[in-house]
Amino acid sequence: MTSTHAFWLAGRQATGDDTFDVTSPWDGRHVGTVAVPTDAQVEEAVAAAHAVRDEFAATPAHVRAAALDHVSRRLVERTEEIAQLITAENGKPIKWARGEVGRAVSVFRFAAEEARRYNGGEAQRLDTDAGGAGRLALTRRFPRGAVLGVAPFNFPLNLCAHKIAPAIAVGAPIILKPAPATPLSGLVLGELLAETELPAGSWSVLPVANDKMPALVQDERLPVISFTGSDKVGFAIMDSVPRKHITLELGGNGAAVVLADYASEEDLDWAATRIATFSNYQAGQSCISVQRVIADASVYDRLVPKIVDAVGRQTTGDPADAATDVGPLVSEDAARRVESWVDEAVQSGAKLLAGGSRDGAGYAPTVLADVPADTTVACEEIFGPVLTLTRVDGEAEAFAAVNDSKYGLQAGVFTHDVQTAFRAHSALEVGGVIVGDVPSYRADQMPYGGAKQSGVGREGVRFAMEDYTYERVMVFTGLAL
C-alpha cells in the first residue's frame, strides 16, 4: 500500500504536478502517495461532465445497471483488500471495515435494481375538471445535471458509494471529491468504474484539497451538490449557492432513550450492550453514534452500571486486529479536541464514570454523567468515543430532552409499546426514529437525513436519485380517455 495512486479524470487515469501522502492514524506509517489534479485538470473534468450530460442521461437503463452490478460484484471479489485499505488510511477496526465494504456492495446492487425500474412514468387523467377533457399528463424524471459529490473521512468507501451509485443510476455525471485524509478508498471505486462501459466524462474522482472546494461549488456547470460533513461547511455551501440544488448530510448528537417499560434485566442488558457498542464503533466518528443516553428515572440506576461495564469491555488497540472494537480517531488533533471537551465537562462538574484518557490519536471509551447543559459535549457533536447520561422523569421529559438540541439526525427509543413508538415518531424532531435499538442503525436503501442543523435532503439510493432529478410533465391533448 505504498505506491503512488493516480486519480480518475473523465474516466481515465491521470497524474498532476503534485502529490500528498496518506498516513495511518494508528501508527503513522506511510499508506500511499496520491497524485493531485492541477487546476487545468479539474477544469477538464468539469467540462467533460457538462458536455456528456445529455448523452449520459440518454444511456439505456441496462447499460447503467450493468455498470453498477459490475462494481458491486468486484467489491465482493476485493473485499478483504479494500477493507485492509480502509483500516490503513482511516484507522477503522478491520471488522467494521469489512462491514463497510459489504454495505457498499449493497449500495451498488440497490442502485442497479433501481436503475432498471426507475422513471417508468406516471400517467394522470386531467379530465377531473371540464377544462381537462381529453387530456392526459405523463410525468417522468430527468437529471438536473452534473453532480458534485463531497464525501467525508469516516466512511471513506460507503459514503463515496452513496454519491456515485445514485448518480449513475439516473444518468447524471458526477465528480467525486473524497476526503483528503482518506482518498484511497474512493480511488478504488474509480478502478472499478473504469472497467465498465460508461461514457467517458460521466465520472471523475478528484482528490483535490479543501481550498479548491469554493471554485467547484460556485461552478454553474455543477448544478447539484451532495455534501456529507460538518454543519459549518455544509451550510456555508448552501449560503454561497442558494440557487443550486443542495443535499446536506451533516452532524448529529444521537440520543438513545430508555423508557420505563424497558425494564427487565434482559431489556437493560440489550440496551446497555447496544449503547456501548455504538457509542464507540468507528471510535465514535459516526453522525449517528450514540452520544446521549436519556433514561427514565425508574431504570436509570440499574442501567448505568450495565453501560459502564459494557463500555469497559470494548477492546481498544490495533485496528488491524480482528479482536479490536475501538481504534484511533482519524488524527491526533481530533483526539486532542475530544480530550479538551471531556476535560471541560469534568472541570464544570460532570462525573467521569469511565475512560477520559488519550494516547496519541486514540481516546479511551468514555462515559460522563451529570454533564452541565452549557458544556461543549452537551451542545455539540462529539465525534469521538464519548457518551453522556441523563436521568429524566417520564416520556414527555425524555422526548423534550431529545429535542433540546440544534441537531436532529436520528434517535433510538427503547420501548415495547407500539403507541409510545408512534408518539415518538410524531414528537421527535429527527429524520429517523429507531424503535428498540440505538440511533446508529442505518439500512442503505432507507431514507437517511436529518432535521434542523443535521441537514436537508435525503440519501438512501432511491431517495438520492430523486434529489439528483426533477419532474417534467408532458400533456397529451385530444385523447379518447
Short mmCIF file of C-alpha atoms in Angstrom, two decimals:
data_model
loop_
_atom_site.label_atom_id
_atom_site.label_comp_id
_atom_site.label_asym_id
_atom_site.label_seq_id
_atom_site.Cartn_x
_atom_site.Cartn_y
_atom_site.Cartn_z
CA MET A 1 0.00 0.00 0.00
CA THR A 2 2.88 2.41 -0.64
CA SER A 3 2.62 3.10 -4.38
CA THR A 4 1.58 6.40 -5.96
CA HIS A 5 -2.12 6.43 -6.75
CA ALA A 6 -3.33 8.18 -9.88
CA PHE A 7 -6.68 9.93 -9.83
CA TRP A 8 -9.52 9.46 -12.31
CA LEU A 9 -10.18 12.26 -14.79
CA ALA A 10 -13.22 11.81 -17.03
CA GLY A 11 -12.94 8.05 -16.76
CA ARG A 12 -9.20 7.69 -17.29
CA GLN A 13 -6.19 7.61 -15.00
CA ALA A 14 -4.14 10.78 -14.70
CA THR A 15 -1.48 12.38 -12.55
CA GLY A 16 -0.76 16.03 -11.81
CA ASP A 17 2.26 18.06 -10.79
CA ASP A 18 1.96 17.45 -7.05
CA THR A 19 1.34 14.59 -4.64
CA PHE A 20 0.46 14.16 -0.99
CA ASP A 21 0.99 11.33 1.45
CA VAL A 22 -1.67 9.35 3.28
CA THR A 23 -0.59 8.06 6.69
CA SER A 24 -2.14 5.68 9.19
CA PRO A 25 -3.71 7.35 12.23
CA TRP A 26 -2.83 4.24 14.25
CA ASP A 27 0.94 4.16 13.86
CA GLY A 28 1.80 6.99 11.46
CA ARG A 29 3.10 4.65 8.77
CA HIS A 30 3.01 5.68 5.15
CA VAL A 31 -0.04 4.14 3.44
CA GLY A 32 0.16 5.69 -0.01
CA THR A 33 1.06 8.68 -2.12
CA VAL A 34 -1.76 10.32 -4.08
CA ALA A 35 -1.46 12.43 -7.20
CA VAL A 36 -3.19 15.82 -7.05
CA PRO A 37 -5.05 17.25 -10.06
CA THR A 38 -3.94 20.58 -11.41
CA ASP A 39 -6.43 23.40 -11.85
CA ALA A 40 -6.44 22.68 -15.58
CA GLN A 41 -7.27 19.02 -14.96
CA VAL A 42 -10.12 19.93 -12.64
CA GLU A 43 -11.45 22.22 -15.36
CA GLU A 44 -11.16 19.37 -17.86
CA ALA A 45 -13.17 17.07 -15.61
CA VAL A 46 -15.93 19.62 -15.08
CA ALA A 47 -16.09 20.46 -18.77
CA ALA A 48 -16.30 16.77 -19.66
CA ALA A 49 -19.10 16.15 -17.15
CA HIS A 50 -21.05 19.10 -18.50
CA ALA A 51 -20.51 18.08 -22.12
CA VAL A 52 -21.62 14.47 -21.63
CA ARG A 53 -24.73 15.19 -19.57
CA ASP A 54 -27.25 14.72 -22.41
CA GLU A 55 -25.53 11.60 -23.73
CA PHE A 56 -25.34 10.07 -20.28
CA ALA A 57 -28.97 10.87 -19.47
CA ALA A 58 -29.95 9.05 -22.67
CA THR A 59 -27.82 5.97 -21.89
CA PRO A 60 -30.08 2.89 -21.79
CA ALA A 61 -31.00 1.77 -18.29
CA HIS A 62 -29.49 -1.66 -18.87
CA VAL A 63 -26.08 -0.11 -19.56
CA ARG A 64 -26.12 1.89 -16.34
CA ALA A 65 -27.46 -1.06 -14.37
CA ALA A 66 -24.80 -3.38 -15.79
CA ALA A 67 -22.06 -0.96 -14.72
CA LEU A 68 -23.48 -0.76 -11.20
CA ASP A 69 -23.80 -4.54 -10.98
CA HIS A 70 -20.20 -4.86 -12.12
CA VAL A 71 -18.92 -2.57 -9.37
CA SER A 72 -20.97 -4.47 -6.79
CA ARG A 73 -19.51 -7.83 -7.89
CA ARG A 74 -15.96 -6.53 -7.99
CA LEU A 75 -16.28 -5.11 -4.49
CA VAL A 76 -17.23 -8.59 -3.31
CA GLU A 77 -14.18 -10.07 -5.02
CA ARG A 78 -11.84 -7.48 -3.48
CA THR A 79 -13.49 -7.23 -0.06
CA GLU A 80 -10.50 -8.13 2.10
CA GLU A 81 -8.05 -5.99 0.14
CA ILE A 82 -10.33 -2.94 0.30
CA ALA A 83 -11.17 -3.50 3.97
CA GLN A 84 -7.46 -3.50 4.80
CA LEU A 85 -7.07 -0.29 2.82
CA ILE A 86 -9.89 1.37 4.79
CA THR A 87 -8.27 0.27 8.05
CA ALA A 88 -4.87 1.56 6.95
CA GLU A 89 -5.97 5.03 5.86
CA ASN A 90 -8.83 5.58 8.31
CA GLY A 91 -7.87 3.62 11.45
CA LYS A 92 -11.23 1.83 11.43
CA PRO A 93 -11.09 -1.61 13.05
CA ILE A 94 -10.94 -4.31 10.40
CA LYS A 95 -14.24 -5.88 11.44
CA TRP A 96 -16.04 -2.58 10.85
CA ALA A 97 -14.08 -2.02 7.61
CA ARG A 98 -15.27 -5.37 6.28
CA GLY A 99 -18.80 -4.37 7.16
CA GLU A 100 -18.36 -1.10 5.29
CA VAL A 101 -17.30 -2.91 2.12
CA GLY A 102 -20.35 -5.15 2.46
CA ARG A 103 -22.59 -2.11 2.68
CA ALA A 104 -21.03 -0.58 -0.43
CA VAL A 105 -21.68 -3.87 -2.24
CA SER A 106 -25.36 -3.45 -1.37
CA VAL A 107 -25.46 0.22 -2.36
CA PHE A 108 -24.30 -0.53 -5.90
CA ARG A 109 -26.62 -3.53 -6.14
CA PHE A 110 -29.59 -1.46 -4.94
CA ALA A 111 -28.70 1.25 -7.45
CA ALA A 112 -28.59 -1.30 -10.28
CA GLU A 113 -32.03 -2.55 -9.30
CA GLU A 114 -33.43 0.98 -9.11
CA ALA A 115 -31.88 1.93 -12.46
CA ARG A 116 -33.84 -0.87 -14.12
CA ARG A 117 -37.22 0.16 -12.72
CA TYR A 118 -36.80 3.91 -12.30
CA ASN A 119 -38.55 6.54 -14.42
CA GLY A 120 -41.31 4.36 -15.80
CA GLY A 121 -43.53 7.43 -15.90
CA GLU A 122 -46.76 8.24 -14.09
CA ALA A 123 -49.92 8.89 -16.12
CA GLN A 124 -52.58 11.22 -14.71
CA ARG A 125 -56.01 11.87 -16.19
CA LEU A 126 -56.73 15.59 -16.31
CA ASP A 127 -60.44 15.35 -17.15
CA THR A 128 -61.34 15.61 -13.46
CA ASP A 129 -62.32 19.17 -14.43
CA ALA A 130 -64.15 20.11 -17.63
CA GLY A 131 -61.20 22.09 -18.91
CA GLY A 132 -59.09 18.94 -18.92
CA ALA A 133 -61.37 16.87 -21.16
CA GLY A 134 -59.33 14.64 -23.46
CA ARG A 135 -56.07 15.46 -21.69
CA LEU A 136 -53.57 13.10 -20.08
CA ALA A 137 -50.42 14.11 -18.19
CA LEU A 138 -47.34 11.91 -18.24
CA THR A 139 -44.71 12.75 -15.63
CA ARG A 140 -41.13 11.50 -15.84
CA ARG A 141 -37.93 12.42 -14.02
CA PHE A 142 -34.79 13.78 -15.68
CA PRO A 143 -31.30 14.53 -14.29
CA ARG A 144 -30.78 18.07 -13.05
CA GLY A 145 -27.24 17.98 -14.47
CA ALA A 146 -23.77 17.07 -13.30
CA VAL A 147 -23.32 16.35 -9.59
CA LEU A 148 -20.52 17.44 -7.28
CA GLY A 149 -20.28 14.76 -4.59
CA VAL A 150 -18.22 15.58 -1.49
CA ALA A 151 -17.52 12.65 0.82
CA PRO A 152 -16.17 12.58 4.41
CA PHE A 153 -13.42 10.52 6.00
CA ASN A 154 -15.43 8.39 8.41
CA PHE A 155 -16.92 6.01 5.81
CA PRO A 156 -14.37 6.50 3.02
CA LEU A 157 -15.85 3.82 0.76
CA ASN A 158 -19.55 3.62 1.52
CA LEU A 159 -20.27 7.34 1.58
CA CYS A 160 -18.47 7.67 -1.75
CA ALA A 161 -20.76 4.89 -2.97
CA HIS A 162 -23.78 6.86 -1.78
CA LYS A 163 -22.73 9.75 -4.04
CA ILE A 164 -21.67 7.79 -7.12
CA ALA A 165 -24.19 4.96 -7.38
CA PRO A 166 -27.40 7.06 -7.42
CA ALA A 167 -25.86 9.45 -9.96
CA ILE A 168 -25.01 6.61 -12.33
CA ALA A 169 -28.44 5.08 -11.79
CA VAL A 170 -30.20 8.21 -13.08
CA GLY A 171 -27.63 9.10 -15.75
CA ALA A 172 -26.18 12.17 -14.04
CA PRO A 173 -22.44 12.79 -14.50
CA ILE A 174 -20.62 13.02 -11.18
CA ILE A 175 -17.38 14.49 -9.91
CA LEU A 176 -16.46 12.89 -6.60
CA LYS A 177 -14.22 14.69 -4.13
CA PRO A 178 -13.08 12.19 -1.47
CA ALA A 179 -11.86 13.40 1.91
CA PRO A 180 -8.18 14.47 1.90
CA ALA A 181 -7.42 12.22 4.86
CA THR A 182 -8.90 9.10 3.22
CA PRO A 183 -8.83 9.33 -0.58
CA LEU A 184 -7.64 5.81 -1.37
CA SER A 185 -10.96 4.02 -0.97
CA GLY A 186 -12.68 6.43 -3.34
CA LEU A 187 -9.92 5.93 -5.89
CA VAL A 188 -10.58 2.18 -5.76
CA LEU A 189 -14.13 2.87 -6.90
CA GLY A 190 -12.57 4.66 -9.86
CA GLU A 191 -10.65 1.50 -10.72
CA LEU A 192 -13.86 -0.50 -10.79
CA LEU A 193 -15.83 2.09 -12.75
CA ALA A 194 -13.04 2.17 -15.35
CA GLU A 195 -13.81 -1.49 -16.09
CA THR A 196 -17.35 -0.61 -17.24
CA GLU A 197 -18.88 0.72 -20.46
CA LEU A 198 -19.97 4.09 -19.05
CA PRO A 199 -19.41 7.11 -21.31
CA ALA A 200 -16.11 8.96 -20.97
CA GLY A 201 -16.61 12.07 -18.87
CA SER A 202 -19.55 10.69 -16.92
CA TRP A 203 -17.48 10.32 -13.77
CA SER A 204 -14.27 11.59 -12.19
CA VAL A 205 -12.63 11.02 -8.80
CA LEU A 206 -10.55 14.07 -7.92
CA PRO A 207 -8.58 14.18 -4.62
CA VAL A 208 -8.32 17.95 -4.58
CA ALA A 209 -7.51 19.94 -1.47
CA ASN A 210 -10.32 21.54 0.53
CA ASP A 211 -9.22 25.01 -0.52
CA LYS A 212 -10.22 24.11 -4.10
CA MET A 213 -13.79 23.49 -3.00
CA PRO A 214 -15.17 27.04 -3.37
CA ALA A 215 -14.43 27.14 -7.09
CA LEU A 216 -16.13 23.78 -7.65
CA VAL A 217 -19.10 24.78 -5.54
CA GLN A 218 -19.53 28.01 -7.50
CA ASP A 219 -19.20 26.40 -10.93
CA GLU A 220 -22.55 26.71 -12.72
CA ARG A 221 -21.87 23.53 -14.70
CA LEU A 222 -22.35 21.56 -11.46
CA PRO A 223 -25.97 22.39 -10.55
CA VAL A 224 -26.29 19.65 -7.92
CA ILE A 225 -24.14 19.36 -4.79
CA SER A 226 -24.30 16.41 -2.43
CA PHE A 227 -22.21 17.10 0.65
CA THR A 228 -21.59 14.98 3.73
CA GLY A 229 -19.60 16.60 6.51
CA SER A 230 -19.76 19.30 9.15
CA ASP A 231 -22.74 21.61 9.57
CA LYS A 232 -20.47 24.66 9.41
CA VAL A 233 -19.12 23.76 5.97
CA GLY A 234 -22.42 22.39 4.68
CA PHE A 235 -24.47 25.48 5.43
CA ALA A 236 -21.66 27.71 4.14
CA ILE A 237 -22.00 25.87 0.82
CA MET A 238 -25.77 26.35 0.82
CA ASP A 239 -25.45 30.05 1.64
CA SER A 240 -22.90 30.59 -1.13
CA VAL A 241 -25.00 28.98 -3.90
CA PRO A 242 -28.66 29.34 -2.86
CA ARG A 243 -29.95 28.65 -6.38
CA LYS A 244 -28.32 25.25 -6.68
CA HIS A 245 -29.93 22.00 -5.59
CA ILE A 246 -28.13 21.04 -2.39
CA THR A 247 -28.27 17.87 -0.32
CA LEU A 248 -26.56 18.17 3.06
CA GLU A 249 -25.90 15.21 5.34
CA LEU A 250 -24.41 16.86 8.38
CA GLY A 251 -23.80 16.23 12.04
CA GLY A 252 -25.80 14.84 14.91
CA ASN A 253 -25.66 14.08 18.61
CA GLY A 254 -27.72 10.92 18.56
CA ALA A 255 -29.86 10.16 21.58
CA ALA A 256 -30.78 6.72 22.88
CA VAL A 257 -33.91 6.93 25.04
CA VAL A 258 -34.60 4.12 27.53
CA LEU A 259 -38.19 4.33 28.77
CA ALA A 260 -39.81 2.91 31.89
CA ASP A 261 -41.38 -0.12 30.20
CA TYR A 262 -37.96 -1.30 29.03
CA ALA A 263 -37.21 -2.63 32.48
CA SER A 264 -36.34 -6.33 32.58
CA GLU A 265 -32.77 -7.43 33.13
CA GLU A 266 -32.74 -8.79 29.58
CA ASP A 267 -34.03 -5.47 28.25
CA LEU A 268 -31.42 -3.43 30.08
CA ASP A 269 -28.59 -5.81 29.15
CA TRP A 270 -29.55 -5.45 25.47
CA ALA A 271 -29.82 -1.67 25.67
CA ALA A 272 -26.50 -1.35 27.51
CA THR A 273 -24.68 -3.58 25.04
CA ARG A 274 -26.03 -1.72 22.03
CA ILE A 275 -25.30 1.66 23.58
CA ALA A 276 -21.73 0.69 24.49
CA THR A 277 -21.04 -0.74 21.04
CA PHE A 278 -22.49 2.12 19.04
CA SER A 279 -21.11 4.96 21.11
CA ASN A 280 -17.66 3.60 20.30
CA TYR A 281 -17.77 1.96 16.88
CA GLN A 282 -15.70 3.94 14.37
CA ALA A 283 -14.20 5.49 17.56
CA GLY A 284 -17.46 7.42 17.78
CA GLN A 285 -16.81 9.01 14.38
CA SER A 286 -20.30 8.47 13.02
CA CYS A 287 -23.03 11.09 12.75
CA ILE A 288 -25.49 8.61 14.28
CA SER A 289 -23.28 7.19 17.01
CA VAL A 290 -24.80 7.22 20.49
CA GLN A 291 -23.76 10.45 22.14
CA ARG A 292 -26.60 10.97 24.62
CA VAL A 293 -28.32 8.35 26.78
CA ILE A 294 -31.62 9.62 28.19
CA ALA A 295 -33.04 7.13 30.68
CA ASP A 296 -36.22 7.14 32.74
CA ALA A 297 -35.54 7.52 36.47
CA SER A 298 -37.17 4.16 37.15
CA VAL A 299 -34.47 2.30 35.19
CA TYR A 300 -31.54 4.74 35.36
CA ASP A 301 -29.76 3.34 38.42
CA ARG A 302 -29.90 -0.21 37.07
CA LEU A 303 -28.94 0.77 33.53
CA VAL A 304 -25.89 2.94 34.26
CA PRO A 305 -23.64 0.22 35.75
CA LYS A 306 -24.53 -2.07 32.87
CA ILE A 307 -23.48 0.61 30.38
CA VAL A 308 -20.24 1.34 32.23
CA ASP A 309 -19.45 -2.38 32.36
CA ALA A 310 -20.23 -2.86 28.66
CA VAL A 311 -18.11 0.14 27.72
CA GLY A 312 -15.25 -1.28 29.77
CA ARG A 313 -15.42 -4.50 27.75
CA GLN A 314 -14.77 -2.65 24.48
CA THR A 315 -11.39 -3.79 23.18
CA THR A 316 -9.13 -0.95 22.08
CA GLY A 317 -5.92 -1.23 20.11
CA ASP A 318 -4.53 -2.06 16.69
CA PRO A 319 -7.33 -1.66 14.13
CA ALA A 320 -5.82 -4.44 12.01
CA ASP A 321 -6.54 -6.92 14.82
CA ALA A 322 -9.89 -8.65 14.33
CA ALA A 323 -10.47 -8.53 18.10
CA THR A 324 -10.32 -4.72 18.23
CA ASP A 325 -13.59 -2.88 18.76
CA VAL A 326 -12.29 0.69 19.04
CA GLY A 327 -9.38 2.05 17.04
CA PRO A 328 -7.88 5.53 16.85
CA LEU A 329 -9.58 8.69 15.73
CA VAL A 330 -8.66 9.95 12.30
CA SER A 331 -5.85 12.12 13.68
CA GLU A 332 -4.16 13.16 16.89
CA ASP A 333 -5.69 16.62 16.52
CA ALA A 334 -9.14 15.03 16.52
CA ALA A 335 -8.29 13.11 19.69
CA ARG A 336 -6.96 16.26 21.35
CA ARG A 337 -10.24 18.03 20.58
CA VAL A 338 -12.23 15.23 22.23
CA GLU A 339 -9.86 15.31 25.19
CA SER A 340 -10.34 19.05 25.64
CA TRP A 341 -14.14 18.76 25.52
CA VAL A 342 -14.21 15.98 28.12
CA ASP A 343 -11.80 17.88 30.37
CA GLU A 344 -14.02 20.96 30.11
CA ALA A 345 -17.08 18.93 31.13
CA VAL A 346 -15.33 17.34 34.11
CA GLN A 347 -13.96 20.69 35.27
CA SER A 348 -17.52 22.03 35.04
CA GLY A 349 -18.88 19.31 37.33
CA ALA A 350 -19.55 16.26 35.14
CA LYS A 351 -18.81 12.86 36.68
CA LEU A 352 -16.32 10.71 34.79
CA LEU A 353 -17.53 7.10 35.07
CA ALA A 354 -15.18 5.54 32.51
CA GLY A 355 -12.35 6.49 30.19
CA GLY A 356 -11.19 10.07 29.91
CA SER A 357 -7.64 9.44 28.71
CA ARG A 358 -5.83 9.97 25.40
CA ASP A 359 -2.93 8.09 23.84
CA GLY A 360 -1.84 9.74 20.61
CA ALA A 361 -4.77 9.55 18.19
CA GLY A 362 -6.58 7.11 20.47
CA TYR A 363 -9.12 8.13 23.08
CA ALA A 364 -10.44 5.70 25.68
CA PRO A 365 -14.18 4.88 25.55
CA THR A 366 -15.67 7.41 27.93
CA VAL A 367 -18.86 7.76 29.96
CA LEU A 368 -19.96 11.03 31.59
CA ALA A 369 -22.87 11.67 33.94
CA ASP A 370 -24.42 14.88 35.26
CA VAL A 371 -23.00 16.93 32.39
CA PRO A 372 -23.81 20.65 32.66
CA ALA A 373 -26.07 21.76 29.84
CA ASP A 374 -23.79 24.59 28.73
CA THR A 375 -20.67 22.46 28.16
CA THR A 376 -19.46 21.68 24.67
CA VAL A 377 -20.08 17.93 24.94
CA ALA A 378 -23.70 18.66 25.82
CA CYS A 379 -24.27 21.02 22.90
CA GLU A 380 -22.09 19.92 20.01
CA GLU A 381 -21.35 16.74 18.10
CA ILE A 382 -18.51 14.99 19.92
CA PHE A 383 -17.48 12.75 17.01
CA GLY A 384 -15.47 10.63 19.40
CA PRO A 385 -15.95 7.64 21.75
CA VAL A 386 -17.82 9.58 24.43
CA LEU A 387 -21.37 9.27 25.74
CA THR A 388 -23.31 11.27 28.32
CA LEU A 389 -26.00 10.01 30.72
CA THR A 390 -29.14 11.93 31.67
CA ARG A 391 -31.91 10.96 34.10
CA VAL A 392 -35.48 12.04 33.21
CA ASP A 393 -38.95 11.60 34.70
CA GLY A 394 -41.30 10.14 32.12
CA GLU A 395 -41.78 10.03 28.39
CA ALA A 396 -42.58 13.69 27.86
CA GLU A 397 -39.41 14.83 29.60
CA ALA A 398 -37.38 12.26 27.67
CA PHE A 399 -38.69 13.43 24.31
CA ALA A 400 -38.15 17.07 25.28
CA ALA A 401 -34.54 16.23 26.14
CA VAL A 402 -34.01 14.66 22.72
CA ASN A 403 -35.38 17.78 21.04
CA ASP A 404 -33.28 20.11 23.17
CA SER A 405 -30.56 20.13 20.53
CA LYS A 406 -29.73 22.04 17.40
CA TYR A 407 -29.27 18.68 15.67
CA GLY A 408 -31.92 16.19 14.56
CA LEU A 409 -30.48 13.25 12.65
CA GLN A 410 -31.74 10.05 14.28
CA ALA A 411 -32.90 8.88 17.71
CA GLY A 412 -33.25 5.45 19.26
CA VAL A 413 -36.18 4.68 21.58
CA PHE A 414 -36.10 1.56 23.73
CA THR A 415 -39.73 0.70 24.36
CA HIS A 416 -42.07 -2.26 23.84
CA ASP A 417 -45.18 -0.13 23.49
CA VAL A 418 -46.42 0.50 19.96
CA GLN A 419 -48.39 3.58 20.96
CA THR A 420 -45.25 5.03 22.56
CA ALA A 421 -43.33 4.32 19.37
CA PHE A 422 -45.87 6.26 17.32
CA ARG A 423 -45.82 9.14 19.80
CA ALA A 424 -42.03 9.20 19.48
CA HIS A 425 -42.31 9.25 15.71
CA SER A 426 -44.62 12.27 15.96
CA ALA A 427 -42.80 14.14 18.70
CA LEU A 428 -39.10 13.73 17.98
CA GLU A 429 -37.57 16.35 15.69
CA VAL A 430 -35.28 13.97 13.82
CA GLY A 431 -35.01 12.36 10.42
CA GLY A 432 -35.30 8.82 11.76
CA VAL A 433 -36.65 7.08 14.86
CA ILE A 434 -35.27 3.61 15.57
CA VAL A 435 -37.54 1.69 17.94
CA GLY A 436 -36.00 -0.93 20.19
CA ASP A 437 -32.43 -0.02 19.25
CA VAL A 438 -29.84 2.74 19.14
CA PRO A 439 -29.96 5.68 16.68
CA SER A 440 -26.96 4.21 14.87
CA TYR A 441 -28.96 1.79 12.73
CA ARG A 442 -28.98 2.62 9.04
CA ALA A 443 -30.08 0.47 6.14
CA ASP A 444 -28.59 1.83 2.93
CA GLN A 445 -31.87 1.64 1.00
CA MET A 446 -33.94 3.62 3.52
CA PRO A 447 -34.29 7.42 3.51
CA TYR A 448 -31.49 8.89 5.59
CA GLY A 449 -31.12 12.51 6.60
CA GLY A 450 -31.91 14.98 9.31
CA ALA A 451 -33.84 17.96 10.56
CA LYS A 452 -32.65 21.27 11.97
CA GLN A 453 -28.86 21.62 11.62
CA SER A 454 -28.41 17.97 10.66
CA GLY A 455 -29.05 18.84 7.04
CA VAL A 456 -31.51 18.92 4.16
CA GLY A 457 -32.49 16.28 1.63
CA ARG A 458 -32.19 12.53 1.92
CA GLU A 459 -29.76 9.81 0.96
CA GLY A 460 -30.59 6.14 0.57
CA VAL A 461 -30.30 5.08 -3.04
CA ARG A 462 -33.78 5.81 -4.40
CA PHE A 463 -34.12 8.98 -2.36
CA ALA A 464 -30.79 10.34 -3.59
CA MET A 465 -31.92 9.54 -7.13
CA GLU A 466 -34.92 11.78 -6.57
CA ASP A 467 -32.63 14.56 -5.32
CA TYR A 468 -30.49 14.26 -8.45
CA THR A 469 -33.51 14.55 -10.77
CA TYR A 470 -36.60 16.70 -11.31
CA GLU A 471 -40.11 16.02 -12.56
CA ARG A 472 -41.04 17.02 -16.10
CA VAL A 473 -44.65 16.72 -17.20
CA MET A 474 -45.92 16.16 -20.76
CA VAL A 475 -49.62 16.77 -21.52
CA PHE A 476 -51.39 14.95 -24.35
CA THR A 477 -54.42 16.69 -25.84
CA GLY A 478 -57.48 15.34 -27.66
CA LEU A 479 -57.30 11.78 -26.39
CA ALA A 480 -60.25 9.45 -26.01
CA LEU A 481 -59.75 8.60 -22.35
#
